[in-house]
Amino acid sequence: MEPLPRTFVFWVFIGLLVLSSTRIDARYHFHKSSRKKVPSPSPPSPVSDAPAESPPPPHFPSTPAEDDPGTSDEPCVFDVTAYGAAGDGETDDTAAFRAAWKDACQVKNGVVLAPADFSFVITSTIFSGPCQPGLVFQVDGVLMTPDGPDCWPKADSRRQWLVFYRLDQMTFTGKGTIEGNGQQWWDLPCKPHRGPKGSTLPGPCDSPAMIRFFMSTNLVVTDLKIQNSPQFHMKFDGCEGVLIQDLMISSPKLSPNTDGIHIENTKAVGIYNSVISNGDDCISIGPGCANVAIDGVTCGPSHGISIGSLGVHNSQACVSNISVSNAVIRDSDNGLRIKTWQGGTGSVTGIRFDDIQMSNVRNCIIIDQYYCLSKDCRNQTSAVHVTDVAYKNIKGTYDVRSPPIHFACSDTIACTNITMSDVELLPEEGELVDDPFCWNAYGVQQTLTIPPIDCLQDGVPQNVAEKGFEYAC
């Protein structure tokens, strides 16, 4: 082959110099971890004697490390310190993050980097799209909220802090910490039992959820440490295709309303290999959720893993195909809970709880269709229909202050097709409580349950058999 002309080489060299002279420090801090094979358990099919069509398996987005190794696209890193972020734990660095986001959003595989060894304070911000695919928000240092209500800008929303909106193929990751500075929010006198002499005072009590993903698709959240949120740590609303793995979420046991991960109106979700300890539900699943797989999660102290609450203010709630497996729940007020309000409509169906280890848990297995936060809730004829719920290999110890199994179903619309298999729950301390509670609950013990749950009724009540289609979503 003949050598290239010198003029051609010269102009290529000049072009490279121009590209390298941009004002962005494009250091490659993006973590390219070794490939992990993410488990993708199939969504549970309804528990029924009759064959049922299984829904299509959910599509989970891949982690960045699982992208095609043959691609030539390299990440372009937008370091917030190059945009003027001080990272001293006191200066407001919001403007720098917004500017870095704006530039990263416009390129493929852009990375907004909050580097290690810095502490960044930012105020309530919406990071919106649409953006080019492959966008990464990477926190290797500390990212924190303003320090309590008094430091919160008056013009900012008090209901949310970081919001990611209208995004596709985005990853939120890093080796750093997201700090919520929640203590002063938890101590507000309007919080439960925080007022004088243990009272709860009336008045506005808005507190910000820490991280919210809204109307977005194909999301990956991985590796982060998230702690001390003023309210919910992480929320997903109106999303589809969510992969969450290897998170550490923590806040004190008595911190009010600090759910770890909350999802609603969200489909095709995988939550894997994470540790969550907080003052409310470890994971909560709201209305409009389907095809959710939770595997390898450790909860506690917490209020356990909850489906609901559902049907508030006579609303319709539809939840289907939820699988919880290989979980540990310890030192918690609840274990596996389904909670609905009186007066709602819709259904909860196709729920599987498999291979769960309990340790000192109160209300290990509970369906509560009389959920209410005050004393003036009245009984109503309408209810969310709970059906096709299977509990298999649920073992461990319970707090004897409450029976370990409690099925309180609607007076008019029974819970149906509850299946119990290999359930063995023993007291953490004290004597065995051998009287599980059932009200209008129908199902079977496939194996002997400890304690025995002979209160389950056989078959399906006539009104549900005849009008079950009315409760479907």
Tab-separated table of C-alpha atoms in Angstrom, residues 2-346:
chain	number	residue	atom	x	y	z
A	2	GLU	CA	1.307	3.465	-0.871
A	3	PRO	CA	1.980	5.854	2.066
A	4	LEU	CA	-0.616	8.556	2.733
A	5	PRO	CA	0.176	12.050	1.420
A	6	ARG	CA	1.784	14.336	4.003
A	7	THR	CA	-0.945	16.975	3.511
A	8	PHE	CA	-3.628	14.426	4.453
A	9	VAL	CA	-1.775	13.444	7.650
A	10	PHE	CA	-1.314	17.108	8.522
A	11	TRP	CA	-5.043	17.916	8.282
A	12	VAL	CA	-5.985	14.832	10.323
A	13	PHE	CA	-3.565	16.030	13.036
A	14	ILE	CA	-5.098	19.520	13.010
A	15	GLY	CA	-8.576	18.018	13.305
A	16	LEU	CA	-7.572	16.031	16.381
A	17	LEU	CA	-6.165	19.164	18.009
A	18	VAL	CA	-9.454	20.992	17.482
A	19	LEU	CA	-11.466	18.151	18.978
A	20	SER	CA	-9.245	17.983	22.067
A	21	SER	CA	-9.500	21.705	22.757
A	22	THR	CA	-13.134	21.673	23.925
A	23	ARG	CA	-13.833	23.215	27.292
A	24	ILE	CA	-15.013	19.939	28.779
A	25	ASP	CA	-12.553	17.784	30.638
A	26	ALA	CA	-13.412	14.440	29.057
A	27	ARG	CA	-11.743	12.168	31.575
A	28	TYR	CA	-13.202	8.679	31.511
A	29	HIS	CA	-14.417	8.052	35.036
A	30	PHE	CA	-17.367	6.005	33.882
A	31	HIS	CA	-17.300	2.631	35.651
A	32	LYS	CA	-16.994	-0.258	33.214
A	33	SER	CA	-17.505	-3.067	35.653
A	34	SER	CA	-17.093	-6.720	34.889
A	35	ARG	CA	-20.176	-8.164	33.310
A	36	LYS	CA	-22.895	-9.365	35.595
A	37	LYS	CA	-25.562	-11.740	34.497
A	38	VAL	CA	-28.748	-10.239	35.861
A	39	PRO	CA	-31.370	-12.787	36.871
A	40	SER	CA	-34.634	-12.371	35.016
A	41	PRO	CA	-37.203	-14.608	36.680
A	42	SER	CA	-40.345	-15.016	34.648
A	43	PRO	CA	-43.326	-13.088	35.981
A	44	PRO	CA	-45.631	-15.277	38.056
A	45	SER	CA	-48.643	-16.766	36.373
A	46	PRO	CA	-51.952	-16.770	38.237
A	47	VAL	CA	-52.317	-19.491	40.841
A	48	SER	CA	-55.229	-21.510	39.544
A	49	ASP	CA	-56.271	-25.051	38.899
A	50	ALA	CA	-57.329	-24.097	35.393
A	51	PRO	CA	-54.605	-23.416	32.832
A	52	ALA	CA	-54.055	-19.707	32.336
A	53	GLU	CA	-52.222	-17.784	29.699
A	54	SER	CA	-48.926	-16.486	31.037
A	55	PRO	CA	-48.232	-12.834	30.216
A	56	PRO	CA	-45.222	-12.074	28.041
A	57	PRO	CA	-42.018	-11.895	30.101
A	58	PRO	CA	-41.045	-8.356	31.106
A	59	HIS	CA	-38.243	-6.695	29.204
A	60	PHE	CA	-35.637	-5.322	31.585
A	61	PRO	CA	-33.023	-2.862	30.340
A	62	SER	CA	-29.448	-4.102	30.401
A	63	THR	CA	-26.773	-2.619	32.614
A	64	PRO	CA	-24.090	-0.536	30.882
A	65	ALA	CA	-21.601	-3.400	31.233
A	66	GLU	CA	-23.865	-5.637	29.170
A	67	ASP	CA	-23.866	-3.448	26.086
A	68	ASP	CA	-22.499	-4.859	22.847
A	69	PRO	CA	-18.713	-5.124	23.315
A	70	GLY	CA	-18.248	-4.446	19.634
A	71	THR	CA	-19.572	-0.889	19.842
A	72	SER	CA	-17.116	1.899	19.148
A	73	ASP	CA	-19.087	4.524	21.105
A	74	GLU	CA	-17.145	5.774	24.113
A	75	PRO	CA	-18.764	7.772	26.921
A	76	CYS	CA	-18.291	11.517	26.851
A	77	VAL	CA	-17.863	12.708	30.432
A	78	PHE	CA	-19.190	16.066	31.673
A	79	ASP	CA	-17.549	16.618	35.047
A	80	VAL	CA	-19.588	19.074	37.144
A	81	THR	CA	-16.418	20.596	38.606
A	82	ALA	CA	-15.538	21.769	35.086
A	83	TYR	CA	-18.797	23.734	35.192
A	84	GLY	CA	-17.888	25.488	38.436
A	85	ALA	CA	-19.215	23.097	41.092
A	86	ALA	CA	-17.319	23.715	44.345
A	87	GLY	CA	-18.123	20.393	46.012
A	88	ASP	CA	-17.324	21.797	49.463
A	89	GLY	CA	-20.531	20.632	51.156
A	90	GLU	CA	-21.821	24.205	51.584
A	91	THR	CA	-21.915	25.988	48.218
A	92	ASP	CA	-25.052	25.619	46.093
A	93	ASP	CA	-23.839	23.653	43.047
A	94	THR	CA	-27.230	23.370	41.342
A	95	ALA	CA	-26.316	25.563	38.350
A	96	ALA	CA	-23.258	23.434	37.559
A	97	PHE	CA	-25.304	20.211	37.570
A	98	ARG	CA	-27.972	21.718	35.350
A	99	ALA	CA	-25.390	22.939	32.848
A	100	ALA	CA	-23.580	19.592	32.775
A	101	TRP	CA	-26.910	17.803	32.303
A	102	LYS	CA	-27.891	20.082	29.422
A	103	ASP	CA	-24.678	19.303	27.527
A	104	ALA	CA	-24.633	15.574	28.342
A	105	CYS	CA	-28.256	15.241	27.256
A	106	GLN	CA	-27.350	16.291	23.715
A	107	VAL	CA	-24.757	13.593	23.018
A	108	LYS	CA	-24.952	9.824	22.818
A	109	ASN	CA	-23.539	8.055	25.907
A	110	GLY	CA	-23.104	11.320	27.797
A	111	VAL	CA	-22.050	11.054	31.457
A	112	VAL	CA	-22.848	13.662	34.110
A	113	LEU	CA	-20.108	13.036	36.665
A	114	ALA	CA	-20.082	14.062	40.325
A	115	PRO	CA	-16.512	12.936	41.083
A	116	ALA	CA	-15.185	11.288	44.243
A	117	ASP	CA	-13.747	13.279	47.150
A	118	PHE	CA	-16.298	16.086	46.776
A	119	SER	CA	-19.606	16.846	48.535
A	120	PHE	CA	-22.136	18.624	46.354
A	121	VAL	CA	-25.240	20.461	47.593
A	122	ILE	CA	-28.048	20.983	45.099
A	123	THR	CA	-31.614	22.203	45.454
A	124	SER	CA	-34.820	20.712	44.049
A	125	THR	CA	-34.200	20.085	40.354
A	126	ILE	CA	-35.962	18.440	37.405
A	127	PHE	CA	-33.549	16.747	34.995
A	128	SER	CA	-35.725	16.372	31.943
A	129	GLY	CA	-35.496	14.784	28.532
A	130	PRO	CA	-35.809	13.584	25.950
A	131	CYS	CA	-32.067	13.026	25.706
A	132	GLN	CA	-29.763	11.046	23.472
A	133	PRO	CA	-29.645	7.331	24.424
A	134	GLY	CA	-27.122	5.995	26.905
A	135	LEU	CA	-27.187	8.974	29.283
A	136	VAL	CA	-25.556	8.267	32.661
A	137	PHE	CA	-25.882	10.248	35.900
A	138	GLN	CA	-22.893	9.089	37.935
A	139	VAL	CA	-22.312	10.013	41.574
A	140	ASP	CA	-18.916	8.963	42.900
A	141	GLY	CA	-18.758	11.627	45.615
A	142	VAL	CA	-21.532	12.795	47.935
A	143	LEU	CA	-24.673	14.464	46.620
A	144	MET	CA	-26.869	16.049	49.273
A	145	THR	CA	-30.016	18.079	49.841
A	146	PRO	CA	-30.101	21.425	51.657
A	147	ASP	CA	-29.898	20.846	55.404
A	148	GLY	CA	-33.512	20.701	56.529
A	149	PRO	CA	-36.717	22.748	56.026
A	150	ASP	CA	-35.184	26.054	57.081
A	151	CYS	CA	-32.534	25.807	54.358
A	152	TRP	CA	-34.963	24.712	51.660
A	153	PRO	CA	-35.472	27.490	49.075
A	154	LYS	CA	-38.997	28.883	49.378
A	155	ALA	CA	-39.476	28.792	45.598
A	156	ASP	CA	-38.673	25.057	45.422
A	157	SER	CA	-41.124	22.192	45.656
A	158	ARG	CA	-41.292	20.628	49.095
A	159	ARG	CA	-42.581	17.365	47.636
A	160	GLN	CA	-39.565	16.264	45.613
A	161	TRP	CA	-35.828	16.789	45.302
A	162	LEU	CA	-34.284	15.081	42.273
A	163	VAL	CA	-36.713	14.355	39.434
A	164	PHE	CA	-35.774	12.529	36.228
A	165	TYR	CA	-38.481	13.139	33.642
A	166	ARG	CA	-39.251	11.846	30.129
A	167	LEU	CA	-36.076	9.829	29.704
A	168	ASP	CA	-35.237	6.650	27.827
A	169	GLN	CA	-32.170	4.408	28.271
A	170	MET	CA	-30.803	6.313	31.256
A	171	THR	CA	-28.573	4.929	34.033
A	172	PHE	CA	-28.228	6.314	37.570
A	173	THR	CA	-25.120	4.848	39.174
A	174	GLY	CA	-21.873	5.496	41.042
A	175	LYS	CA	-19.804	4.527	44.032
A	176	GLY	CA	-20.878	7.526	46.080
A	177	THR	CA	-23.659	8.472	48.512
A	178	ILE	CA	-26.949	10.303	48.078
A	179	GLU	CA	-27.597	12.060	51.411
A	180	GLY	CA	-31.082	13.330	52.299
A	181	ASN	CA	-30.384	15.170	55.580
A	182	GLY	CA	-33.774	14.001	56.789
A	183	GLN	CA	-33.545	14.448	60.553
A	184	GLN	CA	-35.047	17.935	60.726
A	185	TRP	CA	-37.910	16.870	58.455
A	186	TRP	CA	-38.653	13.835	60.634
A	187	ASP	CA	-38.741	16.072	63.728
A	188	LEU	CA	-41.446	18.415	62.417
A	189	PRO	CA	-44.326	18.569	64.948
A	190	CYS	CA	-46.786	17.534	62.217
A	191	LYS	CA	-45.069	14.157	61.898
A	192	PRO	CA	-46.565	11.194	63.788
A	193	HIS	CA	-46.017	11.639	67.541
A	194	ARG	CA	-43.460	14.441	67.113
A	195	GLY	CA	-45.529	17.235	68.666
A	196	PRO	CA	-45.753	18.220	72.367
A	197	LYS	CA	-46.277	15.239	74.677
A	198	GLY	CA	-46.167	12.807	71.781
A	199	SER	CA	-48.972	14.437	69.799
A	200	THR	CA	-49.240	14.998	66.052
A	201	LEU	CA	-50.060	18.602	65.189
A	202	PRO	CA	-52.200	19.598	62.187
A	203	GLY	CA	-51.020	21.766	59.347
A	204	PRO	CA	-49.057	21.402	56.123
A	205	CYS	CA	-46.471	18.690	56.451
A	206	ASP	CA	-45.011	18.288	52.982
A	207	SER	CA	-41.611	16.630	52.909
A	208	PRO	CA	-39.642	15.899	49.734
A	209	ALA	CA	-39.261	12.473	48.213
A	210	MET	CA	-35.573	12.122	47.484
A	211	ILE	CA	-35.369	10.647	43.962
A	212	ARG	CA	-38.263	10.392	41.501
A	213	PHE	CA	-38.381	8.895	38.019
A	214	PHE	CA	-41.464	10.031	36.109
A	215	MET	CA	-42.818	8.965	32.712
A	216	SER	CA	-39.552	7.288	31.695
A	217	THR	CA	-38.532	3.987	30.100
A	218	ASN	CA	-35.616	1.548	30.116
A	219	LEU	CA	-33.999	2.765	33.320
A	220	VAL	CA	-31.090	1.299	35.272
A	221	VAL	CA	-30.349	2.249	38.905
A	222	THR	CA	-27.366	0.464	40.397
A	223	ASP	CA	-24.608	0.461	43.032
A	224	LEU	CA	-25.580	3.631	44.905
A	225	LYS	CA	-25.849	4.259	48.627
A	226	ILE	CA	-28.998	6.289	49.377
A	227	GLN	CA	-29.721	7.406	52.931
A	228	ASN	CA	-31.738	9.593	55.307
A	229	SER	CA	-34.455	10.739	52.930
A	230	PRO	CA	-36.959	13.286	54.293
A	231	GLN	CA	-39.717	11.076	52.826
A	232	PHE	CA	-39.638	8.255	50.216
A	233	HIS	CA	-36.094	7.417	49.157
A	234	MET	CA	-36.923	6.468	45.564
A	235	LYS	CA	-40.151	6.597	43.522
A	236	PHE	CA	-41.033	5.371	40.047
A	237	ASP	CA	-44.252	6.714	38.552
A	238	GLY	CA	-45.513	6.081	35.035
A	239	CYS	CA	-42.383	4.152	34.014
A	240	GLU	CA	-41.766	0.953	32.066
A	241	GLY	CA	-38.658	-1.219	31.940
A	242	VAL	CA	-36.820	-0.610	35.237
A	243	LEU	CA	-33.774	-2.501	36.519
A	244	ILE	CA	-32.718	-1.813	40.130
A	245	GLN	CA	-29.812	-3.720	41.653
A	246	ASP	CA	-27.045	-3.602	44.258
A	247	LEU	CA	-28.451	-0.636	46.194
A	248	MET	CA	-27.936	0.202	49.857
A	249	ILE	CA	-30.865	2.241	51.213
A	250	SER	CA	-30.980	3.276	54.864
A	251	SER	CA	-32.669	5.563	57.360
A	252	PRO	CA	-33.471	5.129	61.078
A	253	LYS	CA	-36.172	2.714	62.182
A	254	LEU	CA	-38.407	5.506	63.491
A	255	SER	CA	-38.056	7.882	60.543
A	256	PRO	CA	-41.653	8.457	59.322
A	257	ASN	CA	-42.852	7.640	55.801
A	258	THR	CA	-39.386	6.831	54.470
A	259	ASP	CA	-40.291	4.019	52.055
A	260	GLY	CA	-37.212	2.550	50.418
A	261	ILE	CA	-38.456	1.931	46.859
A	262	HIS	CA	-41.985	2.858	45.797
A	263	ILE	CA	-43.466	2.072	42.392
A	264	GLU	CA	-46.840	3.010	40.935
A	265	ASN	CA	-48.288	2.910	37.428
A	266	THR	CA	-45.059	1.171	36.477
A	267	LYS	CA	-44.528	-2.083	34.589
A	268	ALA	CA	-41.686	-4.535	33.885
A	269	VAL	CA	-39.597	-3.952	37.003
A	270	GLY	CA	-36.707	-6.005	38.383
A	271	ILE	CA	-35.366	-5.269	41.898
A	272	TYR	CA	-32.354	-7.405	42.789
A	273	ASN	CA	-29.670	-7.920	45.438
A	274	SER	CA	-30.290	-4.798	47.514
A	275	VAL	CA	-30.286	-4.039	51.248
A	276	ILE	CA	-32.952	-1.712	52.627
A	277	SER	CA	-33.482	-0.547	56.225
A	278	ASN	CA	-35.844	2.324	56.969
A	279	GLY	CA	-38.857	3.581	58.891
A	280	ASP	CA	-41.618	2.461	56.530
A	281	ASP	CA	-42.156	-0.049	53.733
A	282	CYS	CA	-38.961	-1.545	52.418
A	283	ILE	CA	-40.591	-1.836	48.978
A	284	SER	CA	-44.126	-0.597	48.279
A	285	ILE	CA	-46.115	-1.419	45.158
A	286	GLY	CA	-48.927	0.964	44.304
A	287	PRO	CA	-51.787	0.844	41.783
A	288	GLY	CA	-51.141	0.275	38.100
A	289	CYS	CA	-48.127	-2.034	38.547
A	290	ALA	CA	-47.602	-5.299	36.658
A	291	ASN	CA	-44.796	-7.781	35.960
A	292	VAL	CA	-42.583	-6.995	38.945
A	293	ALA	CA	-39.802	-9.369	40.030
A	294	ILE	CA	-38.096	-8.854	43.416
A	295	ASP	CA	-35.228	-11.219	44.200
A	296	GLY	CA	-32.374	-11.303	46.708
A	297	VAL	CA	-33.527	-8.301	48.768
A	298	THR	CA	-32.810	-7.906	52.485
A	299	CYS	CA	-35.276	-5.729	54.439
A	300	GLY	CA	-35.192	-4.498	57.984
A	301	PRO	CA	-35.834	-2.893	60.196
A	302	SER	CA	-38.792	-1.701	58.124
A	303	HIS	CA	-42.498	-2.245	57.540
A	304	GLY	CA	-41.784	-5.100	55.158
A	305	ILE	CA	-42.695	-5.570	51.497
A	306	SER	CA	-46.156	-4.162	50.756
A	307	ILE	CA	-48.615	-4.244	47.912
A	308	GLY	CA	-50.674	-1.117	48.563
A	309	SER	CA	-52.250	0.711	49.973
A	310	LEU	CA	-54.826	0.417	47.177
A	311	GLY	CA	-58.309	1.799	46.495
A	312	VAL	CA	-58.114	4.988	48.565
A	313	HIS	CA	-61.019	7.423	48.015
A	314	ASN	CA	-63.015	4.725	46.179
A	315	SER	CA	-60.444	4.565	43.389
A	316	GLN	CA	-59.713	1.673	41.058
A	317	ALA	CA	-56.475	-0.225	41.659
A	318	CYS	CA	-54.998	-2.887	39.401
A	319	VAL	CA	-51.912	-4.887	40.396
A	320	SER	CA	-50.873	-8.137	38.731
A	321	ASN	CA	-48.021	-10.615	38.352
A	322	ILE	CA	-45.790	-9.758	41.298
A	323	SER	CA	-43.017	-12.144	42.380
A	324	VAL	CA	-40.991	-11.863	45.597
A	325	SER	CA	-38.320	-14.523	46.105
A	326	ASN	CA	-35.133	-15.236	48.059
A	327	ALA	CA	-35.763	-12.343	50.451
A	328	VAL	CA	-34.820	-11.788	54.091
A	329	ILE	CA	-37.099	-9.703	56.334
A	330	ARG	CA	-35.955	-9.024	59.879
A	331	ASP	CA	-36.948	-6.904	62.883
A	332	SER	CA	-39.922	-5.458	61.001
A	333	ASP	CA	-43.495	-4.463	61.856
A	334	ASN	CA	-44.780	-6.397	58.852
A	335	GLY	CA	-43.437	-9.053	56.546
A	336	LEU	CA	-45.424	-9.699	53.357
A	337	ARG	CA	-48.422	-7.374	53.265
A	338	ILE	CA	-51.338	-6.605	50.942
A	339	LYS	CA	-53.346	-3.589	52.134
A	340	THR	CA	-56.468	-2.045	50.611
A	341	TRP	CA	-58.998	0.589	51.616
A	342	GLN	CA	-62.710	-0.039	51.870
A	343	GLY	CA	-64.668	1.253	48.882
A	344	GLY	CA	-62.053	0.661	46.202
A	345	THR	CA	-62.453	-1.393	43.030
A	346	GLY	CA	-60.172	-3.436	40.783
